[in-house]
């Protein structure tokens, strides 16, 4: 936790009503996880700042809600072009504050931009339904109207992509938005706010506030906010869901994960091991879709573990902005210590430590090396918890039935994958596994932007997933309009006639 005393640290502003401002607030610190140095300060907003953001968003709502759909789509098109031009700059900010490698950060911005691309099609997506003659001279149509002032609360691990899952859809649908990014990685959101302004978004439509629980609670308790999207850990997701439900806010709250990959003996082991290495250790395992548990079926186990060990050993660990580095640091010293604590627990629980990442040789920063456990059982803490670090555990099962049973008994259900050469086994897995996103020979089955992203069970509280059509549904309310325009010769409804007769 070093702070260079001679440097005056910059403060990341909030963004309210189209302007960057630094409010009077408690201040937090932003770190570069590769060095452990404090690099910036960030205001932890209180009720008064959240209220100012809500007032700005509420004031901007009437004009934006009534703006033509084409105008809203064109702002998204311009925003998309600006994101493309500034992708590298955003990626550099992400690497500085999160630690992931630059190519990984570039890829994450790319995935976020795809949601903006989808939002550019909003005129098509908001088309309603129409039925003629539901009764004599009676027609029915539906409207999709914006929900109002929406808020997004996001985690540290995707500083641009997860916010981009939310606000482009909300804004394109005619809502106004308040984003509270993770206080650990606040800068990318402010840069995106500047780009939205440059794209022609009216002031007040998009606002960014920062902070911890106090800022989140001020959002949850504000009567001027109508919908909340959350992505983060399961205990907080549950809290957000329950608190919003009590006050009648619309809510989607995506939580944590323990994603399993099942490997059958007929899988191409070289291909599978390469896929699993990327899925387990990419972004140092700090991905909600990381594969953190492998269920090796029958004779797949021994050759697979050998290949995983060989490949994991070769991964180059270091600062994410350095050429050739494949895995960066963890987000904080506290989180590194938690991950190291799980490695100790795994050893104490008598799992077989195949590869030990506890010592990396790095002098500074929050690094943990690639770690692999074999012969893990479902009772062990290293299996039962989301470690959120570069620790892959291998369980062994005798059959595909047993593998599916293991997955379906786990409280998390975000993503899962199967590796096999058998279409029949893959089809059965797809059908029986109780998980929201499934990959067949695809280790991280993140849906493309025009499908929706979300898990089941403790990985999502709420009904609608993010982006894709479910995103459009979340950020709009449906209204059904029934209309009668009688011809002169249509008899008027009498007392004894059914209304729609
Ligand atoms: P987190 O739950 O600690 O924080 C998420 C957000 O909640 C942040 O903005 C934070 O400021 C706020 N927050 C933290 N503690 C709070 C509290 N007590 N009360 C109210 N708000 C609080 O999560 P994180 O550590 O930033 O992110 C990692 C977690 O997010 C992992 O569990 C990961 O699986 C999950 N995640 C899930 C998805 C998904 O799509 N399901 C995607 C990315 C990350």
Short mmCIF file of C-alpha atoms and ligand atoms in Angstrom, two decimals:
data_model
loop_
_atom_site.label_atom_id
_atom_site.label_comp_id
_atom_site.label_asym_id
_atom_site.label_seq_id
_atom_site.Cartn_x
_atom_site.Cartn_y
_atom_site.Cartn_z
CA UNK A 1 0.00 0.00 0.00
CA UNK A 2 2.62 2.56 -0.99
CA UNK A 3 1.72 6.12 -1.80
CA UNK A 4 4.34 8.26 -3.50
CA UNK A 5 4.37 11.20 -1.06
CA UNK A 6 5.78 13.71 -3.51
CA UNK A 7 2.97 13.23 -6.06
CA UNK A 8 -0.28 15.17 -5.84
CA UNK A 9 -2.85 12.59 -6.81
CA UNK A 10 -5.53 13.36 -9.37
CA UNK A 11 -9.13 12.89 -8.28
CA UNK A 12 -11.54 11.00 -10.53
CA UNK A 13 -14.62 13.25 -10.84
CA UNK A 14 -18.28 12.32 -10.88
CA UNK A 15 -20.29 13.18 -14.00
CA UNK A 16 -23.58 14.94 -13.40
CA UNK A 17 -25.69 16.81 -15.93
CA UNK A 18 -23.01 16.66 -18.61
CA UNK A 19 -20.18 17.98 -16.42
CA UNK A 20 -17.26 16.51 -14.52
CA UNK A 21 -17.26 17.72 -10.91
CA UNK A 22 -15.39 16.74 -7.76
CA UNK A 23 -17.92 16.78 -4.93
CA UNK A 24 -17.24 17.33 -1.23
CA UNK A 25 -17.02 13.72 -0.10
CA UNK A 26 -15.04 11.06 1.71
CA UNK A 27 -12.14 10.08 -0.52
CA UNK A 28 -11.07 6.58 -1.47
CA UNK A 29 -7.90 5.44 -3.21
CA UNK A 30 -7.40 3.81 -6.60
CA UNK A 31 -4.43 1.46 -6.97
CA UNK A 32 -2.32 0.16 -9.79
CA UNK A 33 -2.47 -3.55 -8.86
CA UNK A 34 0.73 -4.30 -10.77
CA UNK A 35 2.76 -2.00 -8.50
CA UNK A 36 0.63 -1.67 -5.38
CA UNK A 37 0.90 2.13 -5.71
CA UNK A 38 -2.00 4.50 -5.09
CA UNK A 39 -2.51 6.35 -8.37
CA UNK A 40 -5.69 8.42 -7.92
CA UNK A 41 -8.32 9.43 -5.43
CA UNK A 42 -12.02 8.83 -5.90
CA UNK A 43 -14.93 10.50 -4.09
CA UNK A 44 -17.25 8.21 -2.13
CA UNK A 45 -20.58 9.93 -2.77
CA UNK A 46 -23.25 10.39 -0.13
CA UNK A 47 -27.01 10.88 -0.38
CA UNK A 48 -26.69 14.51 -1.50
CA UNK A 49 -24.57 13.66 -4.57
CA UNK A 50 -26.83 10.76 -5.53
CA UNK A 51 -29.81 13.09 -5.17
CA UNK A 52 -28.17 15.64 -7.49
CA UNK A 53 -27.61 12.89 -10.08
CA UNK A 54 -31.24 11.73 -9.79
CA UNK A 55 -32.48 15.32 -10.20
CA UNK A 56 -30.38 15.72 -13.36
CA UNK A 57 -31.59 12.39 -14.76
CA UNK A 58 -35.22 13.18 -13.93
CA UNK A 59 -34.99 16.64 -15.54
CA UNK A 60 -33.51 15.16 -18.73
CA UNK A 61 -36.10 12.40 -18.96
CA UNK A 62 -39.09 14.09 -20.67
CA UNK A 63 -37.09 15.37 -23.67
CA UNK A 64 -35.09 12.17 -24.09
CA UNK A 65 -38.11 9.87 -23.69
CA UNK A 66 -39.89 11.83 -26.43
CA UNK A 67 -36.85 12.11 -28.73
CA UNK A 68 -37.40 10.24 -32.00
CA UNK A 69 -36.10 6.68 -32.02
CA UNK A 70 -33.88 7.58 -34.95
CA UNK A 71 -32.26 10.39 -32.96
CA UNK A 72 -31.56 7.98 -30.11
CA UNK A 73 -30.15 5.41 -32.56
CA UNK A 74 -27.90 8.02 -34.18
CA UNK A 75 -26.40 8.99 -30.82
CA UNK A 76 -25.57 5.29 -30.35
CA UNK A 77 -23.99 5.12 -33.82
CA UNK A 78 -21.80 8.12 -33.07
CA UNK A 79 -20.93 6.70 -29.63
CA UNK A 80 -19.93 3.42 -31.26
CA UNK A 81 -17.58 5.22 -33.66
CA UNK A 82 -16.02 7.16 -30.75
CA UNK A 83 -15.56 3.96 -28.74
CA UNK A 84 -13.78 2.42 -31.72
CA UNK A 85 -11.47 5.43 -31.99
CA UNK A 86 -10.78 5.40 -28.24
CA UNK A 87 -10.67 1.64 -27.63
CA UNK A 88 -6.95 1.61 -26.91
CA UNK A 89 -7.17 4.56 -24.53
CA UNK A 90 -9.98 2.84 -22.59
CA UNK A 91 -8.00 -0.40 -22.54
CA UNK A 92 -4.96 1.40 -21.09
CA UNK A 93 -7.13 2.86 -18.30
CA UNK A 94 -8.52 -0.62 -17.59
CA UNK A 95 -5.07 -2.20 -17.42
CA UNK A 96 -3.83 0.58 -15.11
CA UNK A 97 -6.66 0.21 -12.61
CA UNK A 98 -7.67 -3.46 -12.96
CA UNK A 99 -4.36 -5.08 -13.92
CA UNK A 100 -5.51 -7.34 -16.77
CA UNK A 101 -3.30 -7.50 -19.85
CA UNK A 102 -3.73 -4.90 -22.57
CA UNK A 103 -4.96 -7.38 -25.23
CA UNK A 104 -7.48 -8.74 -22.72
CA UNK A 105 -8.64 -5.19 -21.88
CA UNK A 106 -8.97 -4.43 -25.63
CA UNK A 107 -11.08 -7.57 -26.06
CA UNK A 108 -13.35 -6.63 -23.17
CA UNK A 109 -14.02 -3.17 -24.65
CA UNK A 110 -14.76 -4.88 -27.97
CA UNK A 111 -17.39 -7.09 -26.34
CA UNK A 112 -18.96 -4.02 -24.74
CA UNK A 113 -19.01 -2.18 -28.08
CA UNK A 114 -21.03 -5.02 -29.54
CA UNK A 115 -23.87 -4.11 -27.17
CA UNK A 116 -23.74 -0.54 -28.51
CA UNK A 117 -23.91 -2.00 -32.04
CA UNK A 118 -27.02 -3.91 -31.00
CA UNK A 119 -28.51 -0.76 -29.41
CA UNK A 120 -28.09 1.04 -32.77
CA UNK A 121 -30.92 -1.20 -34.01
CA UNK A 122 -33.35 0.18 -31.42
CA UNK A 123 -35.97 1.33 -33.99
CA UNK A 124 -36.45 -2.30 -35.00
CA UNK A 125 -36.24 -3.61 -31.42
CA UNK A 126 -38.94 -1.31 -30.06
CA UNK A 127 -41.55 -2.27 -32.66
CA UNK A 128 -44.74 -3.31 -30.94
CA UNK A 129 -47.47 -5.78 -31.86
CA UNK A 130 -50.72 -5.05 -33.67
CA UNK A 131 -53.91 -7.07 -34.11
CA UNK A 132 -56.77 -5.93 -36.26
CA UNK A 133 -60.38 -6.81 -35.40
CA UNK A 134 -59.88 -8.33 -31.96
CA UNK A 135 -63.59 -7.40 -31.75
CA UNK A 136 -65.96 -5.74 -34.17
CA UNK A 137 -64.14 -2.57 -35.26
CA UNK A 138 -61.75 -3.05 -32.36
CA UNK A 139 -57.96 -3.16 -32.80
CA UNK A 140 -55.17 -3.75 -30.28
CA UNK A 141 -51.55 -2.63 -30.30
CA UNK A 142 -48.69 -2.63 -27.83
CA UNK A 143 -46.20 0.09 -26.96
CA UNK A 144 -42.82 -0.35 -25.31
CA UNK A 145 -42.22 2.73 -23.16
CA UNK A 146 -39.14 3.60 -21.10
CA UNK A 147 -39.18 2.78 -17.39
CA UNK A 148 -37.79 6.18 -16.28
CA UNK A 149 -34.61 6.89 -14.32
CA UNK A 150 -32.49 3.71 -14.23
CA UNK A 151 -29.34 2.94 -12.26
CA UNK A 152 -26.47 0.51 -12.83
CA UNK A 153 -24.08 -0.78 -10.14
CA UNK A 154 -21.10 -2.66 -11.51
CA UNK A 155 -18.15 -4.82 -10.34
CA UNK A 156 -14.40 -4.23 -10.64
CA UNK A 157 -13.57 -6.99 -13.08
CA UNK A 158 -14.90 -5.47 -16.32
CA UNK A 159 -14.58 -1.68 -15.89
CA UNK A 160 -16.06 -0.88 -19.35
CA UNK A 161 -17.79 -4.03 -20.60
CA UNK A 162 -20.25 -4.60 -17.74
CA UNK A 163 -21.42 -0.94 -17.69
CA UNK A 164 -21.77 -1.27 -21.50
CA UNK A 165 -24.11 -4.26 -20.97
CA UNK A 166 -26.49 -1.82 -19.31
CA UNK A 167 -26.54 1.86 -20.21
CA UNK A 168 -26.56 1.69 -24.05
CA UNK A 169 -29.71 -0.45 -23.90
CA UNK A 170 -31.33 1.74 -21.22
CA UNK A 171 -30.56 4.99 -23.03
CA UNK A 172 -31.55 3.71 -26.48
CA UNK A 173 -34.89 2.66 -24.97
CA UNK A 174 -35.49 6.29 -23.88
CA UNK A 175 -34.50 6.08 -20.20
CA UNK A 176 -32.01 8.24 -18.36
CA UNK A 177 -29.24 6.55 -16.39
CA UNK A 178 -27.03 6.80 -13.30
CA UNK A 179 -23.98 4.52 -13.25
CA UNK A 180 -22.09 3.64 -10.08
CA UNK A 181 -19.02 1.72 -11.26
CA UNK A 182 -16.77 -0.15 -8.87
CA UNK A 183 -14.83 2.34 -6.77
CA UNK A 184 -11.70 0.28 -7.55
CA UNK A 185 -11.86 1.05 -11.32
CA UNK A 186 -13.72 4.36 -11.72
CA UNK A 187 -11.98 6.03 -14.67
CA UNK A 188 -13.30 4.14 -17.72
CA UNK A 189 -16.88 5.15 -16.89
CA UNK A 190 -15.98 8.83 -16.82
CA UNK A 191 -14.22 8.53 -20.18
CA UNK A 192 -17.34 6.87 -21.63
CA UNK A 193 -19.48 9.74 -20.25
CA UNK A 194 -17.27 12.22 -22.13
CA UNK A 195 -17.64 10.18 -25.32
CA UNK A 196 -21.43 10.06 -24.96
CA UNK A 197 -21.51 13.86 -24.66
CA UNK A 198 -19.34 14.14 -27.76
CA UNK A 199 -21.77 11.79 -29.51
CA UNK A 200 -24.58 14.30 -28.90
CA UNK A 201 -26.29 12.84 -25.84
CA UNK A 202 -28.15 15.63 -24.01
CA UNK A 203 -26.84 16.58 -20.57
CA UNK A 204 -28.39 14.65 -17.69
CA UNK A 205 -29.26 11.54 -19.71
CA UNK A 206 -26.13 9.73 -18.48
CA UNK A 207 -24.57 10.38 -15.07
CA UNK A 208 -21.76 8.69 -13.15
CA UNK A 209 -21.36 8.63 -9.36
CA UNK A 210 -18.76 6.79 -7.29
CA UNK A 211 -18.56 5.17 -3.90
CA UNK A 212 -19.14 2.20 -1.67
CA UNK A 213 -22.14 0.86 0.26
CA UNK A 214 -23.32 4.36 1.25
CA UNK A 215 -23.65 5.40 -2.41
CA UNK A 216 -25.33 2.10 -3.31
CA UNK A 217 -27.81 2.43 -0.46
CA UNK A 218 -28.62 5.99 -1.50
CA UNK A 219 -29.45 4.63 -4.98
CA UNK A 220 -31.54 1.75 -3.64
CA UNK A 221 -33.50 4.02 -1.30
CA UNK A 222 -34.12 6.87 -3.74
CA UNK A 223 -37.76 7.06 -4.76
CA UNK A 224 -36.81 8.83 -8.01
CA UNK A 225 -35.02 5.72 -9.38
CA UNK A 226 -37.30 3.22 -11.08
CA UNK A 227 -35.04 0.34 -12.14
CA UNK A 228 -31.70 -1.04 -10.92
CA UNK A 229 -29.29 -3.31 -12.78
CA UNK A 230 -26.57 -4.87 -10.66
CA UNK A 231 -23.60 -7.11 -11.42
CA UNK A 232 -21.30 -8.29 -8.63
CA UNK A 233 -20.93 -10.93 -5.93
CA UNK A 234 -23.85 -13.12 -4.81
CA UNK A 235 -24.38 -11.75 -1.27
CA UNK A 236 -24.59 -8.16 -2.58
CA UNK A 237 -26.75 -9.23 -5.57
CA UNK A 238 -29.24 -10.81 -3.16
CA UNK A 239 -29.22 -7.69 -0.97
CA UNK A 240 -29.82 -5.44 -4.00
CA UNK A 241 -32.65 -7.66 -5.23
CA UNK A 242 -34.40 -7.80 -1.86
CA UNK A 243 -34.01 -4.08 -1.13
CA UNK A 244 -35.29 -3.03 -4.56
CA UNK A 245 -38.19 -5.48 -4.43
CA UNK A 246 -39.34 -4.00 -1.11
CA UNK A 247 -39.72 -0.54 -2.64
CA UNK A 248 -41.20 -1.80 -5.92
CA UNK A 249 -38.21 -1.02 -8.13
CA UNK A 250 -37.64 -3.16 -11.19
CA UNK A 251 -34.40 -5.10 -10.58
CA UNK A 252 -31.98 -7.52 -12.22
CA UNK A 253 -29.05 -8.58 -10.00
CA UNK A 254 -26.35 -10.81 -11.46
CA UNK A 255 -24.18 -12.59 -8.89
CA UNK A 256 -21.10 -14.76 -8.55
CA UNK A 257 -20.21 -18.07 -10.15
CA UNK A 258 -18.44 -21.40 -9.97
CA UNK A 259 -18.32 -22.54 -13.58
CA UNK A 260 -17.67 -26.19 -14.37
CA UNK A 261 -16.27 -27.78 -17.51
CA UNK A 262 -17.05 -31.45 -18.02
CA UNK A 263 -14.43 -33.33 -20.02
CA UNK A 264 -15.42 -36.71 -21.48
CA UNK A 265 -12.79 -39.31 -22.46
CA UNK A 266 -13.58 -38.86 -26.18
CA UNK A 267 -12.65 -35.13 -26.15
CA UNK A 268 -9.64 -33.88 -28.10
CA UNK A 269 -7.39 -33.46 -25.04
CA UNK A 270 -4.91 -31.00 -26.54
CA UNK A 271 -7.71 -28.71 -27.77
CA UNK A 272 -9.58 -29.06 -24.47
CA UNK A 273 -6.55 -28.30 -22.32
CA UNK A 274 -5.75 -25.17 -24.38
CA UNK A 275 -9.36 -23.99 -24.04
CA UNK A 276 -9.41 -24.63 -20.28
CA UNK A 277 -6.11 -22.85 -19.69
CA UNK A 278 -7.48 -19.66 -21.30
CA UNK A 279 -10.79 -19.97 -19.45
CA UNK A 280 -9.26 -20.65 -16.03
CA UNK A 281 -6.29 -18.29 -15.98
CA UNK A 282 -7.30 -15.49 -18.38
CA UNK A 283 -7.69 -12.21 -16.49
CA UNK A 284 -6.09 -14.07 -13.52
CA UNK A 285 -9.36 -15.95 -13.03
CA UNK A 286 -11.20 -12.72 -12.20
CA UNK A 287 -14.02 -13.39 -14.67
CA UNK A 288 -17.57 -14.37 -13.78
CA UNK A 289 -17.42 -16.81 -16.71
CA UNK A 290 -13.99 -18.23 -15.80
CA UNK A 291 -13.90 -22.01 -15.65
CA UNK A 292 -12.82 -22.65 -12.06
CA UNK A 293 -13.79 -26.34 -11.76
CA UNK A 294 -13.13 -29.17 -14.20
CA UNK A 295 -15.07 -32.41 -13.87
CA UNK A 296 -12.95 -35.02 -15.62
CA UNK A 297 -14.93 -38.14 -16.48
CA UNK A 298 -13.29 -41.60 -16.28
CA UNK A 299 -10.08 -42.01 -18.24
CA UNK A 300 -10.03 -38.32 -19.26
CA UNK A 301 -8.58 -37.31 -15.88
CA UNK A 302 -4.92 -38.38 -15.95
CA UNK A 303 -3.97 -37.15 -19.44
CA UNK A 304 -5.94 -33.94 -18.94
CA UNK A 305 -4.31 -33.04 -15.62
CA UNK A 306 -0.88 -33.69 -17.12
CA UNK A 307 -1.56 -31.37 -20.06
CA UNK A 308 -3.06 -28.68 -17.82
CA UNK A 309 0.01 -28.76 -15.62
CA UNK A 310 2.40 -28.49 -18.56
CA UNK A 311 0.51 -25.59 -20.12
CA UNK A 312 -0.29 -23.67 -16.92
CA UNK A 313 3.39 -23.73 -15.92
CA UNK A 314 4.34 -21.81 -19.06
CA UNK A 315 1.99 -18.86 -18.49
CA UNK A 316 3.96 -15.64 -18.20
CA UNK A 317 2.87 -13.60 -15.17
CA UNK A 318 3.62 -9.89 -14.88
CA UNK A 319 2.33 -6.34 -15.30
CA UNK A 320 -0.51 -6.28 -17.83
CA UNK A 321 1.03 -3.49 -19.92
CA UNK A 322 4.23 -5.45 -20.58
CA UNK A 323 4.67 -7.24 -23.94
CA UNK A 324 4.45 -11.01 -23.73
CA UNK A 325 2.71 -11.08 -20.34
CA UNK A 326 -0.27 -13.45 -20.33
CA UNK A 327 -1.59 -13.01 -16.80
CA UNK A 328 -1.64 -9.84 -14.67
CA UNK A 329 -2.11 -9.27 -10.94
CA UNK A 330 -5.23 -9.57 -8.78
CA UNK A 331 -7.20 -6.44 -7.96
CA UNK A 332 -6.07 -5.73 -4.37
CA UNK A 333 -3.66 -6.99 -1.73
CA UNK A 334 -6.65 -8.07 0.34
CA UNK A 335 -8.02 -10.17 -2.51
CA UNK A 336 -4.59 -11.72 -3.18
CA UNK A 337 -4.39 -12.74 0.48
CA UNK A 338 -7.88 -14.27 0.28
CA UNK A 339 -6.89 -16.32 -2.78
CA UNK A 340 -3.66 -17.44 -1.07
CA UNK A 341 -5.77 -18.41 1.96
CA UNK A 342 -7.82 -20.72 -0.27
CA UNK A 343 -4.65 -22.37 -1.56
CA UNK A 344 -3.64 -23.05 2.08
CA UNK A 345 -7.11 -24.47 2.75
CA UNK A 346 -6.90 -26.77 -0.29
CA UNK A 347 -3.59 -28.15 0.97
CA UNK A 348 -5.04 -28.63 4.48
CA UNK A 349 -8.09 -30.36 2.98
CA UNK A 350 -5.72 -32.83 1.25
CA UNK A 351 -6.50 -31.92 -2.33
CA UNK A 352 -3.49 -32.72 -4.53
CA UNK A 353 -1.59 -29.50 -5.27
CA UNK A 354 -0.26 -30.08 -8.80
CA UNK A 355 0.94 -26.55 -9.44
CA UNK A 356 1.64 -24.03 -6.68
CA UNK A 357 1.27 -20.34 -7.63
CA UNK A 358 1.94 -18.90 -4.20
CA UNK A 359 5.42 -17.66 -5.08
CA UNK A 360 5.76 -15.62 -8.25
CA UNK A 361 9.06 -13.86 -7.62
CA UNK A 362 7.37 -10.49 -8.25
CA UNK A 363 8.69 -7.87 -5.82
CA UNK A 364 5.64 -5.62 -5.88
CA UNK A 365 1.98 -5.78 -6.90
CA UNK A 366 -0.74 -8.30 -6.14
CA UNK A 367 0.40 -11.35 -8.11
CA UNK A 368 -0.55 -15.00 -7.69
CA UNK A 369 0.74 -17.59 -10.15
CA UNK A 370 -1.23 -20.32 -11.89
CA UNK A 371 -2.40 -22.88 -9.35
CA UNK A 372 -3.86 -26.33 -10.07
CA UNK A 373 -5.47 -28.78 -7.65
CA UNK A 374 -6.41 -32.37 -8.56
CA UNK A 375 -8.58 -34.92 -6.71
CA UNK A 376 -10.82 -32.21 -5.28
CA UNK A 377 -14.15 -33.25 -3.76
CA UNK A 378 -17.43 -31.38 -3.49
CA UNK A 379 -17.07 -31.02 0.31
CA UNK A 380 -13.84 -29.01 0.07
CA UNK A 381 -13.82 -25.25 0.62
CA UNK A 382 -11.79 -24.73 -2.57
CA UNK A 383 -14.69 -26.25 -4.49
CA UNK A 384 -17.58 -24.74 -2.53
CA UNK A 385 -16.41 -21.11 -2.81
CA UNK A 386 -15.92 -18.73 -5.69
CA UNK A 387 -12.17 -18.07 -5.34
CA UNK A 388 -12.01 -15.50 -8.17
CA UNK A 389 -8.31 -16.03 -8.79
CA UNK A 390 -5.99 -18.22 -10.90
CA UNK A 391 -6.87 -21.43 -9.06
CA UNK A 392 -8.31 -24.32 -11.08
CA UNK A 393 -9.67 -27.38 -9.28
CA UNK A 394 -10.17 -30.78 -10.92
CA UNK A 395 -12.84 -33.19 -9.66
CA UNK A 396 -13.13 -36.74 -10.96
CA UNK A 397 -16.42 -38.40 -11.90
CA UNK A 398 -17.25 -41.89 -13.19
CA UNK A 399 -19.93 -40.89 -15.68
CA UNK A 400 -21.63 -37.98 -17.40
CA UNK A 401 -24.63 -38.52 -15.07
CA UNK A 402 -22.41 -37.98 -12.05
CA UNK A 403 -20.82 -34.91 -13.67
CA UNK A 404 -24.23 -33.34 -14.38
CA UNK A 405 -25.36 -34.16 -10.83
CA UNK A 406 -22.30 -32.35 -9.40
CA UNK A 407 -23.08 -29.24 -11.45
CA UNK A 408 -26.78 -29.27 -10.69
CA UNK A 409 -26.09 -29.57 -6.94
CA UNK A 410 -23.92 -26.44 -6.95
CA UNK A 411 -25.73 -23.27 -5.82
CA UNK A 412 -24.14 -21.19 -8.58
CA UNK A 413 -25.34 -21.58 -12.17
CA UNK A 414 -23.77 -18.92 -14.38
CA UNK A 415 -21.93 -20.78 -17.15
CA UNK A 416 -20.77 -24.31 -17.91
CA UNK A 417 -19.18 -26.25 -20.75
CA UNK A 418 -18.76 -29.77 -22.03
CA UNK A 419 -15.85 -31.08 -24.08
CA UNK A 420 -16.67 -34.15 -26.13
CA UNK A 421 -16.73 -35.60 -29.66
CA UNK A 422 -20.22 -37.00 -29.09
CA UNK A 423 -23.23 -35.01 -30.31
CA UNK A 424 -25.53 -37.20 -28.24
CA UNK A 425 -23.62 -36.55 -25.00
CA UNK A 426 -23.48 -32.81 -25.75
CA UNK A 427 -27.21 -32.69 -26.47
CA UNK A 428 -28.00 -34.50 -23.25
CA UNK A 429 -25.76 -32.15 -21.28
CA UNK A 430 -27.35 -29.09 -22.87
CA UNK A 431 -30.79 -30.44 -22.01
CA UNK A 432 -30.21 -31.59 -18.42
CA UNK A 433 -27.76 -29.11 -16.97
CA UNK A 434 -29.39 -26.38 -14.85
CA UNK A 435 -27.18 -23.45 -15.79
CA UNK A 436 -27.95 -20.21 -17.67
CA UNK A 437 -25.18 -20.29 -20.32
CA UNK A 438 -23.82 -23.50 -21.83
CA UNK A 439 -20.83 -24.13 -24.10
CA UNK A 440 -20.24 -27.18 -26.25
CA UNK A 441 -16.49 -27.34 -26.86
CA UNK A 442 -16.60 -23.59 -26.02
CA UNK A 443 -15.12 -22.90 -22.58
CA UNK A 444 -16.52 -19.40 -21.97
CA UNK A 445 -19.96 -19.36 -23.58
CA UNK A 446 -20.61 -15.62 -23.23
CA UNK A 447 -23.60 -14.87 -25.46
CA UNK A 448 -23.07 -12.37 -28.28
CA UNK A 449 -24.76 -8.99 -27.73
CA UNK A 450 -27.94 -9.88 -29.64
CA UNK A 451 -28.58 -12.77 -27.25
CA UNK A 452 -28.95 -12.18 -23.51
CA UNK A 453 -26.43 -12.78 -20.71
CA UNK A 454 -27.38 -14.22 -17.35
CA UNK A 455 -27.20 -17.21 -15.06
CA UNK A 456 -29.64 -19.17 -12.93
CA UNK A 457 -29.96 -19.86 -9.18
CA UNK A 458 -27.49 -17.86 -7.03
CA UNK A 459 -25.94 -16.31 -10.14
CA UNK A 460 -28.98 -14.16 -10.92
CA UNK A 461 -31.77 -12.64 -8.84
CA UNK A 462 -34.58 -11.32 -11.00
CA UNK A 463 -36.29 -12.48 -14.15
CA UNK A 464 -34.61 -10.81 -17.08
CA UNK A 465 -31.02 -11.20 -18.26
CA UNK A 466 -28.91 -8.33 -19.61
CA UNK A 467 -28.66 -7.06 -23.23
CA UNK A 468 -30.27 -8.77 -26.22
CA UNK A 469 -34.08 -8.77 -26.24
CA UNK A 470 -34.24 -9.35 -22.47
CA UNK A 471 -32.32 -6.08 -22.04
CA UNK A 472 -34.92 -4.28 -24.15
CA UNK A 473 -37.67 -5.83 -22.04
CA UNK A 474 -35.96 -4.87 -18.78
CA UNK A 475 -35.66 -1.22 -19.77
CA UNK A 476 -39.20 -0.86 -21.14
CA UNK A 477 -42.73 -1.34 -19.90
CA UNK A 478 -45.34 -2.75 -22.20
CA UNK A 479 -48.63 -0.96 -22.63
CA UNK A 480 -51.54 -2.61 -24.44
CA UNK A 481 -53.91 -0.22 -26.19
CA UNK A 482 -57.38 -1.32 -27.32
CA UNK A 483 -59.07 1.00 -29.83
CA UNK A 484 -62.58 1.14 -31.29
CA UNK A 485 -63.20 3.31 -34.37
CA UNK A 486 -66.70 2.23 -35.41
CA UNK A 487 -67.99 2.63 -38.97
CA UNK A 488 -71.30 4.47 -39.24
CA UNK A 489 -73.10 1.17 -39.79
CA UNK A 490 -71.48 -0.65 -36.84
CA UNK A 491 -74.04 -1.07 -34.08
CA UNK A 492 -73.14 0.72 -30.84
CA UNK A 493 -72.46 -1.69 -27.97
CA UNK A 494 -75.64 -2.15 -26.01
CA UNK A 495 -75.99 -3.13 -22.41
CA UNK A 496 -76.42 -6.77 -23.30
CA UNK A 497 -73.60 -6.99 -25.80
CA UNK A 498 -70.13 -8.25 -24.82
CA UNK A 499 -67.79 -5.23 -25.00
CA UNK A 500 -65.58 -6.83 -27.65
CA UNK A 501 -68.37 -8.70 -29.43
P1 LIG B 1 -18.91 -6.73 -5.24
O1 LIG B 1 -20.21 -7.41 -5.02
O2 LIG B 1 -17.98 -6.61 -4.10
O3 LIG B 1 -19.16 -5.24 -5.76
C1 LIG B 1 -20.04 -4.97 -6.83
C2 LIG B 1 -20.61 -3.57 -6.64
O4 LIG B 1 -21.34 -3.54 -5.41
C3 LIG B 1 -19.56 -2.48 -6.57
O5 LIG B 1 -20.00 -1.37 -7.30
C4 LIG B 1 -19.44 -2.19 -5.08
O6 LIG B 1 -19.12 -0.83 -4.81
C5 LIG B 1 -20.83 -2.51 -4.57
N1 LIG B 1 -20.81 -3.03 -3.19
C6 LIG B 1 -19.81 -3.71 -2.58
N2 LIG B 1 -20.16 -4.04 -1.32
C7 LIG B 1 -21.39 -3.54 -1.11
C8 LIG B 1 -22.29 -3.55 0.00
N3 LIG B 1 -21.97 -4.14 1.15
N4 LIG B 1 -23.48 -2.96 -0.15
C9 LIG B 1 -23.83 -2.37 -1.30
N5 LIG B 1 -23.01 -2.32 -2.39
C10 LIG B 1 -21.81 -2.89 -2.30
O7 LIG B 1 -18.21 -7.45 -6.48
P2 LIG B 1 -16.76 -7.21 -7.05
O8 LIG B 1 -15.77 -7.76 -6.10
O9 LIG B 1 -16.60 -5.81 -7.52
O10 LIG B 1 -16.82 -8.14 -8.37
C11 LIG B 1 -16.56 -9.51 -8.36
C12 LIG B 1 -17.83 -10.30 -8.27
O11 LIG B 1 -18.71 -9.95 -9.32
C13 LIG B 1 -17.60 -11.81 -8.42
O12 LIG B 1 -18.41 -12.48 -7.50
C14 LIG B 1 -18.04 -12.10 -9.85
O13 LIG B 1 -18.45 -13.42 -10.09
C15 LIG B 1 -19.17 -11.14 -9.97
N6 LIG B 1 -19.48 -10.86 -11.38
C16 LIG B 1 -20.60 -11.43 -11.89
C17 LIG B 1 -20.91 -11.24 -13.23
C18 LIG B 1 -22.14 -11.86 -13.83
O14 LIG B 1 -22.44 -11.55 -14.95
N7 LIG B 1 -22.86 -12.70 -13.13
C19 LIG B 1 -20.07 -10.45 -14.04
C20 LIG B 1 -18.94 -9.88 -13.46
C21 LIG B 1 -18.64 -10.10 -12.13
#
